[in-house]
C-alpha cells in the first residue's frame, strides 16, 4: 500500500512540463504582485521555496524506477557463425541453431527495441535535467530574493 505522500508526489509529478511551467509562471506573477504590494521581497523568496519543492518532486518521479524491465537496454543473445546463427540461452553454455530468416527477424526486432529504449532514455534524461533546473533556480530565488529589499530600499 502506497503512502499518501508518495501518491500525492506521483500525482503532482505526472503533470506535463508545460503545465508546470505555466503554474510556476502564475505563481511568479502572484508573488511578484505580493512583493510590490507589501514592499517586501520575502514573498518572492517564498516563491523560490515553492519552485524548489516542485523541482524535487519532479526529480523524485523521474528517477524512481517505475518499470525496471524498460530501464535496461534490450539484450540480443544471437551470435553469427560461419554456418549461420546461434541463439544462446543465459542458463546454458550451448546454443540453438537458428534459420537465417528467423535470426534476421530477431535482429530487426532487437534494433526496434533498442531505438525505443534510446528514445525513453533521452526523454527521461531531459525530464531529469528540467527538474534540476527547477530546483537550482528555485533555490537561488529562495536564497537571494530577500536582498532585493536592500536594493530597492524597502
Coordinates of C-alpha atoms in Angstrom, one line a residue:
X1 CA 0.0 0.0 0.0
X2 CA 1.4 3.4 -1.0
X3 CA 1.7 6.1 1.5
X4 CA -0.3 9.3 1.0
X5 CA 2.8 11.3 0.5
X6 CA 4.0 9.1 -2.4
X7 CA 0.6 9.2 -4.0
X8 CA 0.5 13.0 -3.8
X9 CA 4.0 13.3 -5.2
X10 CA 3.2 10.9 -8.0
X11 CA 0.1 12.9 -8.9
X12 CA 2.0 16.2 -8.8
X13 CA 4.8 14.9 -10.9
X14 CA 2.5 13.4 -13.6
X15 CA 1.5 16.9 -14.7
X16 CA 3.2 17.8 -18.0
X17 CA 6.2 20.1 -18.1
X18 CA 4.2 22.8 -20.0
X19 CA 1.6 22.9 -17.2
X20 CA 4.4 23.0 -14.6
X21 CA 5.9 26.0 -16.4
X22 CA 2.5 27.7 -16.6
X23 CA 1.9 27.0 -12.9
X24 CA 5.3 28.4 -12.0
X25 CA 4.7 31.5 -14.1
X26 CA 1.4 32.2 -12.5
X27 CA 2.9 31.7 -9.0
X28 CA 5.7 34.0 -10.0
X29 CA 3.3 36.7 -11.0
X30 CA 1.3 36.3 -7.8
X31 CA 4.4 36.5 -5.7
X32 CA 5.8 39.5 -7.6
X33 CA 2.5 41.3 -7.1
X34 CA 2.6 40.5 -3.3
X35 CA 6.2 41.7 -3.2
X36 CA 5.3 45.0 -4.8
X37 CA 2.1 45.4 -2.8
X38 CA 3.7 44.8 0.6
X39 CA 7.1 46.2 -0.4
X40 CA 8.8 43.1 0.8
X41 CA 10.6 40.6 -1.4
X42 CA 10.2 37.8 1.2
X43 CA 7.1 36.9 -0.8
X44 CA 9.3 36.3 -3.9
X45 CA 11.7 34.3 -1.7
X46 CA 8.7 32.1 -0.7
X47 CA 8.1 31.6 -4.4
X48 CA 11.7 30.2 -4.7
X49 CA 10.9 27.7 -2.0
X50 CA 7.8 26.5 -3.9
X51 CA 9.8 26.1 -7.1
X52 CA 12.5 24.2 -5.3
X53 CA 9.9 21.8 -3.8
X54 CA 8.3 21.4 -7.3
X55 CA 11.8 20.5 -8.7
X56 CA 12.4 17.9 -6.0
X57 CA 9.0 16.3 -6.6
X58 CA 9.8 16.2 -10.4
X59 CA 13.2 14.7 -9.7
X60 CA 11.7 12.0 -7.4
X61 CA 9.2 10.9 -10.0
X62 CA 11.7 10.8 -12.9
X63 CA 14.4 8.9 -11.1
X64 CA 12.1 6.5 -9.3
X65 CA 12.0 3.2 -11.2
X66 CA 8.5 2.5 -12.4
X67 CA 9.2 -0.4 -14.8
X68 CA 12.6 -1.9 -14.3
X69 CA 12.4 -4.0 -17.4
X70 CA 12.2 -0.8 -19.5
X71 CA 15.0 0.9 -17.7
X72 CA 17.6 -1.5 -19.1
X73 CA 18.6 -1.9 -22.7
X74 CA 17.3 -4.9 -24.6
X75 CA 19.6 -7.9 -25.0
X76 CA 20.4 -9.9 -28.1
X77 CA 21.7 -13.4 -27.5
X78 CA 22.4 -14.3 -31.1
X79 CA 25.9 -15.0 -32.4
X80 CA 26.7 -15.1 -36.1
X81 CA 28.9 -18.1 -37.0
X82 CA 30.3 -19.3 -40.4
X83 CA 27.4 -21.8 -40.7
X84 CA 24.6 -19.4 -39.7
X85 CA 23.2 -18.0 -36.4
X86 CA 23.2 -19.5 -32.9
X87 CA 21.0 -18.3 -30.1
X88 CA 22.5 -18.5 -26.6
X89 CA 20.5 -19.2 -23.5
X90 CA 21.5 -17.4 -20.3
X91 CA 21.3 -20.6 -18.3
X92 CA 23.1 -22.9 -20.8
X93 CA 26.6 -22.9 -22.4
X94 CA 25.0 -24.5 -25.5
X95 CA 23.2 -22.6 -28.2
X96 CA 20.3 -23.3 -30.6
X97 CA 20.8 -23.1 -34.3
X98 CA 18.6 -20.6 -36.0
X99 CA 17.5 -20.2 -39.6
X100 CA 18.8 -17.1 -41.2
X101 CA 15.3 -15.7 -41.8
X102 CA 14.3 -16.1 -38.1
X103 CA 17.6 -14.7 -36.9
X104 CA 17.2 -11.6 -39.1
X105 CA 13.7 -11.1 -37.8
X106 CA 15.1 -11.3 -34.2
X107 CA 17.8 -8.8 -35.0
X108 CA 15.3 -6.4 -36.6
X109 CA 13.1 -6.7 -33.5
X110 CA 16.1 -6.1 -31.3
X111 CA 17.0 -2.9 -33.3
X112 CA 13.5 -1.6 -32.9
X113 CA 13.5 -2.3 -29.2
X114 CA 17.0 -0.6 -28.9
X115 CA 15.7 2.5 -30.7
X116 CA 12.6 2.7 -28.4
X117 CA 15.0 2.3 -25.4
X118 CA 17.2 5.2 -26.7
X119 CA 14.1 7.4 -27.0
X120 CA 12.9 6.5 -23.5
X121 CA 16.4 7.2 -22.1
X122 CA 16.7 10.6 -23.8
X123 CA 13.2 11.6 -22.7
X124 CA 14.0 10.6 -19.1
X125 CA 17.3 12.5 -19.3
X126 CA 15.6 15.7 -20.5
X127 CA 12.9 15.4 -17.7
X128 CA 15.6 14.9 -15.0
X129 CA 17.5 17.9 -16.4
X130 CA 14.4 20.1 -16.3
X131 CA 13.8 19.1 -12.6
X132 CA 17.4 20.0 -11.8
X133 CA 16.9 23.4 -13.4
X134 CA 13.7 24.0 -11.4
X135 CA 15.5 23.0 -8.2
X136 CA 18.5 25.2 -8.9
X137 CA 16.5 28.3 -10.0
X138 CA 14.1 27.9 -7.1
X139 CA 17.0 27.6 -4.6
X140 CA 18.7 30.7 -6.0
X141 CA 15.5 32.8 -5.8
X142 CA 14.8 31.5 -2.3
X143 CA 18.3 32.4 -1.1
X144 CA 18.8 35.8 -2.7
X145 CA 15.3 37.4 -3.2
X146 CA 15.5 39.0 0.2
X147 CA 18.4 41.1 -0.8
X148 CA 16.2 42.9 -3.3
X149 CA 14.7 44.7 -0.3
X150 CA 18.1 46.4 0.2
X151 CA 18.4 47.2 -3.5
X152 CA 15.0 48.9 -3.6
X153 CA 15.5 50.5 -0.1
X154 CA 12.5 48.8 1.5

